[in-house]
Structures are given as C-alpha cells and as structure tokens.
Amino acid sequence: MKCPNCSSKDIGKIGSHQYYCWGCFIELTVNGDKMSVYQVEEDGTLSSLDDLFFGDESMQDFSQIHLS
C-alpha cells in the first residue's frame, strides 16, 4: 500500500480499517474498495482531505490496492 499523498510505503495499521502514513502524517481509512484521507489536527481531531485528493467524488475506488 502506498500513501496517496507522498507515495511512502511506511504505513502502519492503527485500526481494523485505519492506517497512518509516517511519511506525511495523514490517516487513511479503507472500507472495502473505498479510501478516505484525513489530516490529524493538533488537538487530535481529523479533517477530511478527500476534496483535495478525490475532487468532487468523496470516495475513490482502490480495489487494486493490496495490503501487506
């Protein structure tokens, strides 16, 4: 799995469907073939970055991603 922001492969699993990129410090949620991207704010809240990565579509098809 590569980070959609920085292409780093240094991604850790933090939940059943949640991942964290240690390269650019964003959180990824993968649910089936859909992915959402979040920025972790200083207070720990999450801000969606889907509009930056996926345009008008809130979700993107990532069925080709294989987690290792």
GROMACS .gro file of C-alpha atoms in nm:
model
   68
    1MET     CA    1   0.000   0.000   0.000
    2LYS     CA    2   0.134   0.343  -0.095
    3CYS     CA    3   0.030   0.673   0.055
    4PRO     CA    4  -0.179   0.872  -0.199
    5ASN     CA    5  -0.010   1.192  -0.079
    6CYS     CA    6   0.364   1.117  -0.058
    7SER     CA    7   0.384   0.765  -0.212
    8SER     CA    8   0.558   0.638   0.102
    9LYS     CA    9   0.525   0.269   0.185
   10ASP     CA   10   0.588   0.345   0.554
   11ILE     CA   11   0.224   0.296   0.654
   12GLY     CA   12   0.116   0.148   0.986
   13LYS     CA   13  -0.215  -0.010   1.075
   14ILE     CA   14  -0.390   0.173   1.362
   15GLY     CA   15  -0.735   0.015   1.344
   16SER     CA   16  -0.933  -0.251   1.164
   17HIS     CA   17  -0.975  -0.025   0.858
   18GLN     CA   18  -0.744   0.263   0.954
   19TYR     CA   19  -0.384   0.330   0.854
   20TYR     CA   20  -0.132   0.603   0.929
   21CYS     CA   21   0.137   0.734   0.696
   22TRP     CA   22   0.463   0.805   0.880
   23GLY     CA   23   0.594   0.988   0.574
   24CYS     CA   24   0.343   1.273   0.571
   25PHE     CA   25   0.142   1.208   0.891
   26ILE     CA   26  -0.202   1.157   0.740
   27GLU     CA   27  -0.461   0.898   0.834
   28LEU     CA   28  -0.621   0.671   0.576
   29THR     CA   29  -0.947   0.483   0.613
   30VAL     CA   30  -1.004   0.192   0.377
   31ASN     CA   31  -1.351   0.040   0.370
   32GLY     CA   32  -1.379  -0.227   0.105
   33ASP     CA   33  -1.266  -0.069  -0.218
   34LYS     CA   34  -1.307   0.290  -0.092
   35MET     CA   35  -1.047   0.516   0.072
   36SER     CA   36  -1.077   0.840   0.269
   37VAL     CA   37  -0.783   1.062   0.369
   38TYR     CA   38  -0.764   1.273   0.686
   39GLN     CA   39  -0.522   1.522   0.836
   40VAL     CA   40  -0.467   1.481   1.210
   41GLU     CA   41  -0.503   1.822   1.376
   42GLU     CA   42  -0.304   1.934   1.682
   43ASP     CA   43  -0.599   1.859   1.911
   44GLY     CA   44  -0.634   1.506   1.769
   45THR     CA   45  -0.940   1.572   1.556
   46LEU     CA   46  -0.947   1.461   1.194
   47SER     CA   47  -1.007   1.689   0.896
   48SER     CA   48  -1.107   1.528   0.569
   49LEU     CA   49  -0.872   1.577   0.276
   50ASP     CA   50  -1.093   1.387   0.032
   51ASP     CA   51  -1.177   1.706  -0.158
   52LEU     CA   52  -0.805   1.758  -0.228
   53PHE     CA   53  -0.735   1.401  -0.336
   54PHE     CA   54  -1.058   1.293  -0.497
   55GLY     CA   55  -1.219   1.614  -0.626
   56ASP     CA   56  -1.597   1.610  -0.625
   57GLU     CA   57  -1.607   1.239  -0.556
   58SER     CA   58  -1.593   1.177  -0.183
   59MET     CA   59  -1.459   0.827  -0.225
   60GLN     CA   60  -1.223   0.662  -0.471
   61ASP     CA   61  -1.200   0.307  -0.597
   62PHE     CA   62  -0.888   0.142  -0.456
   63SER     CA   63  -0.981  -0.218  -0.530
   64GLN     CA   64  -0.636  -0.275  -0.680
   65ILE     CA   65  -0.455  -0.197  -0.352
   66HIS     CA   66  -0.305  -0.496  -0.175
   67LEU     CA   67  -0.221  -0.450   0.189
   68SER     CA   68   0.095  -0.612   0.317
   0.00000   0.00000   0.00000
